[in-house]
Coordinates of C-alpha atoms and ligand atoms in Angstrom, one line a residue:
Chain A
M1 CA -65.7 15.6 16.9
S2 CA -67.6 13.9 14.1
E3 CA -69.7 16.3 12.2
T4 CA -71.8 14.8 9.5
K5 CA -71.6 16.8 6.4
Q6 CA -73.7 16.3 3.3
S7 CA -72.1 14.0 0.8
M8 CA -71.2 15.6 -2.6
L9 CA -69.8 12.7 -4.5
T10 CA -70.0 9.0 -3.8
I11 CA -68.0 6.7 -6.1
T12 CA -68.2 3.0 -5.7
K13 CA -66.1 0.3 -7.3
L14 CA -65.2 2.4 -10.2
S15 CA -63.3 0.5 -12.9
K16 CA -61.9 1.7 -16.2
Y17 CA -60.4 -0.4 -19.0
Y18 CA -58.7 1.0 -22.1
G19 CA -59.0 -2.2 -24.2
K20 CA -57.3 -4.7 -22.0
N21 CA -55.4 -2.1 -20.0
H22 CA -57.1 -2.1 -16.6
V23 CA -56.4 1.5 -15.5
L24 CA -58.8 2.0 -12.5
K25 CA -59.5 -1.0 -10.3
K26 CA -62.7 -0.8 -8.2
V27 CA -61.9 2.6 -6.8
N28 CA -64.1 4.0 -4.0
L29 CA -64.2 7.7 -3.0
N30 CA -66.5 9.7 -0.9
V31 CA -66.3 13.5 -1.0
K32 CA -68.3 15.6 1.4
K33 CA -69.5 19.1 0.8
G34 CA -66.7 21.6 1.4
E35 CA -64.0 19.0 1.5
V36 CA -60.7 19.3 -0.4
V37 CA -59.3 16.0 -1.5
C38 CA -55.9 15.8 -3.0
I39 CA -54.9 12.9 -5.2
I40 CA -51.2 12.1 -5.4
G41 CA -49.3 9.3 -7.1
P42 CA -46.8 8.3 -9.7
S43 CA -47.2 8.9 -13.4
G44 CA -49.5 6.5 -15.1
S45 CA -51.2 5.5 -11.8
G46 CA -54.7 6.5 -13.2
K47 CA -55.1 9.9 -11.4
S48 CA -56.2 11.8 -14.6
T49 CA -58.4 8.9 -15.7
F50 CA -60.1 8.9 -12.3
L51 CA -60.7 12.6 -12.4
R52 CA -62.0 12.4 -16.0
C53 CA -64.4 9.6 -15.0
I54 CA -65.9 11.8 -12.4
N55 CA -67.2 14.3 -14.9
L56 CA -67.7 11.6 -17.5
L57 CA -65.1 12.9 -20.0
E58 CA -64.2 9.2 -19.8
R59 CA -67.0 6.6 -19.5
P60 CA -66.3 4.3 -16.6
S61 CA -66.4 0.6 -17.5
S62 CA -68.2 -0.3 -14.3
G63 CA -69.1 1.0 -10.9
S64 CA -71.3 3.8 -9.8
I65 CA -71.0 7.5 -9.3
F66 CA -73.6 9.4 -7.2
Y67 CA -73.5 13.2 -7.3
Q68 CA -75.4 14.3 -4.2
D69 CA -78.4 11.9 -4.6
N70 CA -78.3 11.5 -8.3
D71 CA -77.0 8.4 -10.1
V72 CA -75.0 10.0 -12.9
L73 CA -74.6 6.8 -14.8
D74 CA -78.2 5.7 -15.0
G75 CA -78.8 7.9 -18.1
K76 CA -81.7 9.9 -16.5
W77 CA -79.6 12.9 -16.0
K78 CA -78.2 14.4 -19.2
T79 CA -74.4 14.3 -19.0
N80 CA -74.0 18.0 -20.2
E81 CA -76.4 19.1 -17.4
Y82 CA -74.5 17.1 -14.8
R83 CA -71.3 18.7 -16.0
Q84 CA -72.7 22.2 -15.4
H85 CA -72.5 21.4 -11.7
V86 CA -68.9 20.1 -11.8
G87 CA -66.2 22.4 -13.0
M88 CA -62.9 21.2 -14.3
V89 CA -59.5 22.9 -14.6
F90 CA -56.9 21.2 -16.8
Q91 CA -53.1 21.2 -16.8
G92 CA -53.1 22.8 -20.3
Y93 CA -55.6 25.6 -19.4
Y94 CA -57.4 25.3 -22.8
L95 CA -58.7 28.8 -23.0
F96 CA -60.5 29.6 -26.2
P97 CA -57.9 31.5 -28.1
F98 CA -60.3 33.3 -30.5
K99 CA -62.2 34.9 -27.6
K100 CA -61.1 37.7 -25.3
V101 CA -60.6 36.8 -21.6
I102 CA -64.0 38.2 -20.7
D103 CA -65.8 36.3 -23.4
N104 CA -64.0 33.1 -22.4
I105 CA -65.6 33.5 -19.0
T106 CA -69.1 34.7 -20.1
M107 CA -69.6 32.2 -22.9
A108 CA -70.8 29.3 -20.8
P109 CA -73.2 31.2 -18.5
R110 CA -74.6 33.2 -21.4
T111 CA -75.2 30.1 -23.5
L112 CA -76.1 27.6 -20.8
K113 CA -77.7 29.7 -18.2
N114 CA -79.3 32.3 -20.4
K115 CA -77.6 35.1 -18.6
N116 CA -77.7 38.4 -20.5
K117 CA -74.4 39.9 -21.6
A118 CA -74.3 42.7 -19.1
E119 CA -75.1 40.5 -16.2
A120 CA -72.6 37.9 -17.2
E121 CA -69.9 40.5 -17.7
V122 CA -70.4 42.1 -14.3
E123 CA -70.0 38.7 -12.8
A124 CA -67.0 37.8 -15.0
L125 CA -65.2 41.0 -13.9
E126 CA -65.8 40.1 -10.2
L127 CA -64.4 36.7 -10.9
L128 CA -61.4 38.2 -12.6
K129 CA -60.8 40.4 -9.6
K130 CA -61.0 37.4 -7.4
V131 CA -58.3 35.6 -9.3
G132 CA -56.2 38.8 -9.4
L133 CA -56.6 39.7 -13.0
A134 CA -59.1 42.6 -12.9
D135 CA -57.3 44.4 -15.7
K136 CA -57.1 41.5 -18.2
D137 CA -60.7 41.3 -19.3
D138 CA -60.1 42.9 -22.7
V139 CA -57.1 40.9 -23.9
Y140 CA -56.7 37.7 -25.8
P141 CA -55.4 34.6 -24.0
A142 CA -52.2 34.6 -26.1
S143 CA -51.0 37.7 -24.3
L144 CA -51.2 36.1 -20.9
S145 CA -48.5 34.1 -18.9
G146 CA -49.2 30.5 -18.0
G147 CA -50.2 31.4 -14.5
Q148 CA -52.5 34.1 -15.7
K149 CA -54.1 31.7 -18.2
Q150 CA -54.7 29.1 -15.5
R151 CA -56.3 31.7 -13.3
V152 CA -58.6 32.7 -16.1
A153 CA -59.4 29.0 -16.6
I154 CA -60.4 28.9 -12.9
A155 CA -62.6 32.0 -13.3
R156 CA -64.2 30.5 -16.4
A157 CA -65.0 27.3 -14.5
L158 CA -66.4 29.4 -11.5
A159 CA -68.7 31.4 -13.8
M160 CA -70.9 28.3 -14.0
H161 CA -71.2 28.3 -10.2
P162 CA -70.1 24.7 -9.9
E163 CA -70.6 22.9 -6.6
L164 CA -67.6 20.7 -7.1
L165 CA -64.3 21.6 -8.8
L166 CA -61.9 19.1 -10.3
F167 CA -58.3 20.1 -10.9
D168 CA -55.9 17.9 -13.0
E169 CA -52.4 19.1 -12.2
P170 CA -53.2 22.7 -12.6
T171 CA -49.7 23.9 -12.0
S172 CA -47.7 21.2 -13.7
A173 CA -47.3 23.1 -17.0
L174 CA -46.2 26.3 -15.2
D175 CA -42.8 27.8 -14.7
P176 CA -41.9 27.4 -11.0
E177 CA -42.2 31.1 -10.3
L178 CA -45.8 31.1 -11.5
V179 CA -47.0 28.1 -9.5
G180 CA -47.6 30.2 -6.3
E181 CA -50.2 32.6 -7.8
V182 CA -52.4 29.7 -9.0
L183 CA -52.1 27.8 -5.7
R184 CA -53.0 30.9 -3.8
V185 CA -56.2 31.2 -5.8
M186 CA -57.0 27.6 -5.2
K187 CA -56.3 27.9 -1.5
G188 CA -58.7 30.9 -1.4
L189 CA -61.4 28.8 -3.0
A190 CA -60.8 26.1 -0.4
E191 CA -61.2 28.6 2.4
E192 CA -64.5 29.8 1.0
G193 CA -65.7 26.2 1.3
M194 CA -65.5 25.1 -2.3
T195 CA -65.5 21.3 -2.7
M196 CA -62.5 20.3 -4.6
V197 CA -60.8 17.2 -5.9
V198 CA -57.2 18.1 -6.9
V199 CA -54.7 15.9 -8.7
T200 CA -51.4 17.5 -7.9
H201 CA -47.6 17.0 -7.5
E202 CA -47.5 20.0 -5.2
M203 CA -47.0 18.2 -1.9
G204 CA -46.9 21.4 0.0
F205 CA -50.3 22.4 -1.2
A206 CA -51.7 19.0 -0.4
R207 CA -50.3 19.1 3.1
E208 CA -51.5 22.5 3.8
V209 CA -54.9 22.7 2.1
A210 CA -56.2 19.2 1.7
N211 CA -58.7 17.7 4.2
R212 CA -57.8 14.3 2.9
V213 CA -54.9 13.0 0.7
I214 CA -55.3 10.0 -1.5
F215 CA -52.3 8.0 -2.8
M216 CA -53.0 6.2 -6.0
E217 CA -50.8 3.6 -7.7
G218 CA -51.4 1.1 -10.4
G219 CA -55.1 2.0 -10.6
Y220 CA -55.7 1.4 -6.9
I221 CA -56.2 3.8 -4.0
V222 CA -53.3 2.5 -1.9
E223 CA -53.8 4.7 1.1
E224 CA -55.9 7.6 2.1
G225 CA -56.0 9.8 5.2
A226 CA -55.5 13.2 6.7
P227 CA -52.5 15.0 5.3
E228 CA -50.7 14.7 8.6
E229 CA -51.1 10.9 8.5
I230 CA -50.1 10.5 4.8
F231 CA -47.1 12.8 5.0
G232 CA -46.2 12.3 8.6
N233 CA -46.8 8.7 9.2
P234 CA -47.7 6.8 6.0
K235 CA -48.7 3.2 6.7
N236 CA -48.2 1.7 3.3
E237 CA -44.7 0.8 2.0
R238 CA -45.6 2.0 -1.5
T239 CA -46.7 5.4 -0.1
R240 CA -43.5 5.7 1.8
E241 CA -41.4 4.9 -1.3
F242 CA -43.3 7.4 -3.4
L243 CA -43.0 10.2 -0.8
A244 CA -39.3 9.5 -0.3
R245 CA -38.9 10.0 -4.0
V246 CA -40.9 13.3 -4.3
L247 CA -40.2 15.0 -1.1
Chain B
M1 CA -46.2 46.2 -86.3
D2 CA -49.2 48.4 -86.2
L3 CA -51.1 48.0 -83.0
K4 CA -54.5 49.7 -82.5
W5 CA -54.6 50.0 -78.8
S6 CA -57.1 52.8 -78.5
E7 CA -59.4 51.2 -81.0
A8 CA -59.2 47.9 -79.2
I9 CA -59.9 49.6 -75.8
D10 CA -62.9 51.4 -77.3
G11 CA -64.2 48.4 -79.1
L12 CA -63.6 45.7 -76.5
G13 CA -63.9 47.8 -73.3
P14 CA -67.6 48.1 -72.9
S15 CA -68.1 44.4 -73.6
L16 CA -65.5 43.5 -71.1
L17 CA -67.1 45.7 -68.5
Q18 CA -70.3 43.6 -68.9
G19 CA -68.1 40.5 -68.7
V20 CA -66.6 41.7 -65.4
V21 CA -70.2 41.8 -64.0
V22 CA -70.7 38.2 -65.1
V23 CA -67.4 37.2 -63.6
L24 CA -68.0 38.8 -60.3
Q25 CA -71.5 37.4 -60.2
A26 CA -70.3 33.9 -60.9
T27 CA -67.4 34.2 -58.5
I28 CA -69.3 35.6 -55.6
I29 CA -72.2 33.3 -55.8
S30 CA -70.1 30.2 -56.4
F31 CA -67.7 31.1 -53.6
I32 CA -70.5 31.5 -51.0
L33 CA -72.2 28.3 -52.1
A34 CA -68.9 26.4 -52.3
A35 CA -68.1 27.5 -48.7
L36 CA -71.5 26.3 -47.5
V37 CA -71.2 23.0 -49.5
G38 CA -67.6 22.6 -48.2
L39 CA -68.7 23.0 -44.6
L40 CA -71.5 20.6 -45.1
I41 CA -69.3 18.0 -46.7
A42 CA -66.7 18.4 -44.0
M43 CA -69.3 17.8 -41.3
C44 CA -70.5 14.7 -43.2
R45 CA -67.0 13.4 -43.5
L46 CA -66.6 13.7 -39.7
S47 CA -70.0 12.1 -39.1
K48 CA -70.1 9.1 -36.9
W49 CA -72.0 7.1 -39.5
K50 CA -69.7 5.2 -41.8
V51 CA -72.0 5.2 -44.7
I52 CA -72.3 9.0 -44.8
R53 CA -68.5 9.3 -44.5
G54 CA -68.0 6.8 -47.3
V55 CA -70.4 8.5 -49.7
F56 CA -68.6 11.8 -49.3
V57 CA -65.1 10.3 -49.5
V58 CA -66.1 8.9 -52.9
F59 CA -67.8 12.1 -53.9
V60 CA -64.8 14.3 -53.0
E61 CA -62.4 11.9 -54.8
I62 CA -64.5 12.0 -58.0
I63 CA -64.6 15.7 -58.0
R64 CA -60.9 16.1 -57.3
G65 CA -60.0 13.4 -59.8
T66 CA -61.7 15.0 -62.7
P67 CA -61.0 18.4 -64.3
L68 CA -63.3 21.3 -63.7
L69 CA -63.6 21.7 -67.5
V70 CA -65.1 18.2 -67.8
Q71 CA -67.4 18.8 -64.8
L72 CA -68.7 21.9 -66.5
F73 CA -69.4 20.0 -69.7
Y74 CA -71.1 17.3 -67.7
I75 CA -73.3 19.6 -65.8
Y76 CA -74.3 21.7 -68.8
Y77 CA -74.8 19.0 -71.4
V78 CA -75.1 15.6 -69.7
V79 CA -77.1 16.3 -66.5
P80 CA -80.1 17.8 -68.4
L81 CA -80.2 14.8 -70.7
L82 CA -80.1 12.4 -67.8
L83 CA -82.8 14.4 -65.9
N84 CA -85.1 14.5 -69.0
H85 CA -84.6 10.8 -69.5
L86 CA -85.3 10.0 -65.8
L87 CA -88.4 12.3 -65.6
A88 CA -89.9 11.2 -68.9
S89 CA -93.1 9.3 -68.1
G90 CA -96.3 8.4 -69.9
G91 CA -95.6 10.2 -73.1
T92 CA -94.7 13.6 -71.6
Q93 CA -91.2 14.6 -72.4
P94 CA -89.8 17.2 -70.1
N95 CA -87.4 19.7 -71.5
I96 CA -85.1 20.7 -68.6
Q97 CA -82.2 22.9 -69.5
F98 CA -79.8 25.0 -67.5
T99 CA -78.7 28.4 -68.5
A100 CA -75.0 28.5 -69.1
L101 CA -74.3 30.7 -66.2
S102 CA -76.3 28.6 -63.7
A103 CA -74.5 25.5 -64.9
G104 CA -71.2 27.3 -64.5
I105 CA -72.1 28.4 -61.0
A106 CA -73.2 24.8 -60.1
G107 CA -69.9 23.4 -61.5
M108 CA -67.7 25.8 -59.7
T109 CA -69.7 25.4 -56.5
I110 CA -69.3 21.6 -56.5
N111 CA -65.7 21.7 -57.6
Y112 CA -64.6 24.3 -55.1
G113 CA -66.9 22.9 -52.5
A114 CA -65.0 19.6 -52.6
Y115 CA -61.7 21.3 -52.2
I116 CA -62.9 23.6 -49.5
S117 CA -64.4 20.7 -47.6
E118 CA -60.9 19.3 -47.2
V119 CA -59.7 22.6 -45.9
F120 CA -62.4 22.7 -43.4
R121 CA -62.0 19.1 -42.4
S122 CA -58.4 19.4 -41.6
A123 CA -59.0 22.7 -39.8
I124 CA -61.7 21.1 -37.7
L125 CA -59.5 18.2 -36.9
S126 CA -56.6 20.4 -36.0
I127 CA -58.5 22.0 -33.1
D128 CA -57.0 20.7 -29.8
T129 CA -59.1 18.0 -28.1
G130 CA -58.3 19.9 -24.8
Q131 CA -60.4 22.8 -26.0
K132 CA -63.3 20.5 -26.9
E133 CA -63.0 18.8 -23.5
S134 CA -62.9 22.1 -21.6
G135 CA -66.0 23.0 -23.5
L136 CA -67.7 19.8 -22.5
A137 CA -66.5 20.2 -18.9
L138 CA -68.3 23.5 -18.8
G139 CA -71.5 21.8 -19.7
F140 CA -71.8 22.4 -23.4
T141 CA -73.2 19.6 -25.5
Q142 CA -71.1 18.0 -28.3
L143 CA -73.1 20.1 -30.8
Q144 CA -72.6 23.3 -28.9
V145 CA -68.8 22.6 -28.7
L146 CA -68.8 22.1 -32.4
R147 CA -70.8 25.2 -33.2
K148 CA -69.3 27.6 -30.7
I149 CA -65.7 26.5 -30.2
V150 CA -64.6 24.2 -33.0
I151 CA -66.2 25.7 -36.1
P152 CA -65.5 29.4 -35.5
Q153 CA -61.8 28.6 -35.0
A154 CA -61.7 26.2 -38.0
L155 CA -63.2 28.9 -40.2
R156 CA -60.8 31.5 -39.0
N157 CA -57.8 29.2 -39.5
S158 CA -59.2 28.5 -43.0
I159 CA -59.3 32.1 -44.1
P160 CA -55.8 32.2 -45.8
V161 CA -56.6 29.2 -48.0
L162 CA -60.1 30.4 -48.7
G163 CA -58.6 33.7 -49.9
N164 CA -56.3 31.8 -52.3
Y165 CA -59.3 29.9 -53.6
L166 CA -61.3 33.0 -54.1
V167 CA -58.6 34.5 -56.3
M168 CA -58.2 31.2 -58.2
M169 CA -61.9 31.1 -58.7
I170 CA -62.0 34.5 -60.4
K171 CA -59.4 33.2 -62.8
D172 CA -61.2 29.9 -63.3
T173 CA -64.3 31.7 -64.5
S174 CA -62.5 31.9 -67.8
L175 CA -63.3 28.1 -68.1
L176 CA -67.0 29.0 -68.3
A177 CA -66.3 30.3 -71.8
V178 CA -66.4 26.7 -73.0
I179 CA -70.1 26.3 -72.0
S180 CA -70.8 29.7 -73.7
V181 CA -71.1 31.9 -70.6
S182 CA -70.2 35.3 -72.0
E183 CA -67.5 36.1 -69.5
L184 CA -64.3 37.8 -70.4
L185 CA -62.5 35.2 -72.5
L186 CA -65.4 34.5 -74.7
R187 CA -66.0 38.2 -75.3
T188 CA -62.3 38.8 -76.1
Q189 CA -62.3 35.8 -78.5
T190 CA -65.2 37.1 -80.4
Y191 CA -63.8 40.6 -80.7
A192 CA -60.4 39.4 -81.7
S193 CA -61.6 37.1 -84.4
Q194 CA -63.8 39.8 -85.9
T195 CA -61.1 42.5 -85.8
F196 CA -57.9 40.6 -85.9
Q197 CA -56.6 42.8 -83.1
T198 CA -55.3 39.6 -81.5
I199 CA -52.4 41.0 -79.6
E200 CA -54.3 44.0 -78.3
S201 CA -57.4 42.0 -77.3
Y202 CA -55.7 39.3 -75.3
T203 CA -53.3 41.8 -73.6
I204 CA -56.2 43.9 -72.5
L205 CA -57.9 40.7 -71.2
A206 CA -54.8 39.8 -69.2
V207 CA -54.7 43.2 -67.7
V208 CA -58.4 43.1 -66.7
Y209 CA -57.7 39.8 -64.9
L210 CA -54.8 41.3 -63.1
I211 CA -56.9 44.3 -62.1
L212 CA -59.5 42.0 -60.7
S213 CA -57.2 39.6 -58.9
L214 CA -54.4 41.7 -57.5
P215 CA -56.5 44.0 -55.2
L216 CA -58.5 40.9 -54.1
A217 CA -55.4 39.1 -53.1
H218 CA -54.4 42.2 -51.2
I219 CA -57.8 42.5 -49.5
M220 CA -57.7 38.9 -48.5
K221 CA -54.3 39.5 -46.8
M222 CA -55.8 42.2 -44.8
I223 CA -58.8 40.1 -43.7
E224 CA -56.4 37.4 -42.9
K225 CA -54.5 39.7 -40.6
K226 CA -57.6 40.9 -38.9
F227 CA -58.8 37.5 -38.1
H228 CA -55.5 36.0 -37.2
V229 CA -55.4 34.8 -33.6
E230 CA -52.4 33.5 -31.9
N231 CA -52.6 30.3 -30.0
Ligands
ATP301 N1 -57.2 7.6 -23.8 C1 -56.4 6.5 -23.4 N2 -56.3 5.4 -24.1 C2 -55.6 4.4 -23.7 N3 -54.9 4.4 -22.6 C3 -54.9 5.5 -21.8 C4 -55.7 6.6 -22.2 N4 -55.6 7.5 -21.2 C5 -54.7 7.0 -20.3 N5 -54.4 5.7 -20.6 C6 -53.5 4.8 -19.8 O1 -54.1 4.8 -18.5 C7 -53.0 4.7 -17.5 C8 -53.3 5.8 -16.5 O2 -53.2 7.1 -17.2 P1 -53.5 8.5 -16.4 O3 -53.3 9.5 -17.4 O4 -54.8 8.4 -15.8 O5 -52.3 8.5 -15.3 P2 -51.9 9.7 -14.4 O6 -51.9 9.1 -13.1 O7 -52.8 10.9 -14.6 O8 -50.4 10.0 -14.9 P3 -49.7 11.4 -15.0 O9 -49.2 11.7 -13.6 O10 -48.5 11.1 -15.9 O11 -50.6 12.4 -15.5 C9 -51.7 4.9 -18.3 O12 -51.2 3.6 -18.4 C10 -52.1 5.4 -19.6 O13 -51.2 5.0 -20.6
MG302 MG1 -52.5 12.8 -15.4

């Protein structure tokens, strides 16, 4: 049952040094269109750094990143234009506090895609509905709960129509009772076929939603495979130890 | 003691009204220019080029390390001399002079610009990197992030301090008397020395300053409230 899907992201031998600290060690990753890849691993293993290298918030020290068929590191494609195709959702939401929810969402498409205000707002309202916040368009982020902020952050990223979405521990800053509402939105996106790379500590989410789970430690990808394999029958000793600790 | 209040009010009042116009003119123009200069200096101090940063560090330190009074004298008396000297060539002797008011506005602009640049600089630096990164991740360029995300917030966060500076500036226009700008103090001095109504004149002067600065302080508080955004 091998269907060949179009490749979205191909990362080869990606390394990252912070000074002498070797944080990513020749990491390879291939993400196909519509795939959901979850990255798990202990603190400090390089998960965030890896994710941030993908959209070039961090500059890789060596290796290559191909987005569809474009070499993102060869300098021909402007970084800001590349990033318009790759959305990112952060642990800390980082909404723009001086703008109302609706303006948080419309700001990028209006500026970067020359959408007019009315058009952008119609779409923003649809996105808000999609993340379950249809009535929150006219408030400032400060009045929202963490879970609501994170859902607005997802809507804000979606407003640019990214083909790939990166999530860096989107629920780690949330009170436990708010985690579910964010995960549900993410699951909905996955079901719609959004390509996603998700760094997470939510093993339940990874098991249920991921097509592939990657276990990182010490800057290496130690093991990767289908969630049933990783959670049900991990081959690597390190993976087993990690899962024993977190599950 | 025989105080001639109504005589002093009648005699000094009209002149002080004209003085108020001068004060408002000097304050408003200087404040706007100082805010622009301050923003410009702040950006230069955050530039990636070391030389530019260095130049403006030195500039700000010079301005902050010398009194506004001395700066006013310097601009009014020394700068024209230097310019005339520099521009003199082949027998032609230029005769550049500043009006007292324009020298005063220049002095206040530069002085307050230096202080305001520090306010803006720290406000810009205090914007969370996460916000800049989320802007970048959306596809904004560095410059767009600065213009659309960082600076608007930095300006908002600076409003309370800027309000204080505006009130200080109104009061500092009294320093312009020393370079012969006919603002309030100079007019009062002239009147008092002619009429010997010293107590009345200077009391009226103090009241006029209060009338100018108290409502302004109040207005600034309201603006502050309006633009305050919780994080
Ligand atoms: N900007 C930086 N400068 C220097 N070192 C850094 C920087 N960012 C991360 N590191 C180091 O790189 C290593 C990997 O960090 P990273 O944040 O990628 O780990 P992580 O797997 O995301 O951890 P966590 O689960 O705690 O988020 C750590 O040792 C960290 O100290
Ligand atoms: Mg991390």
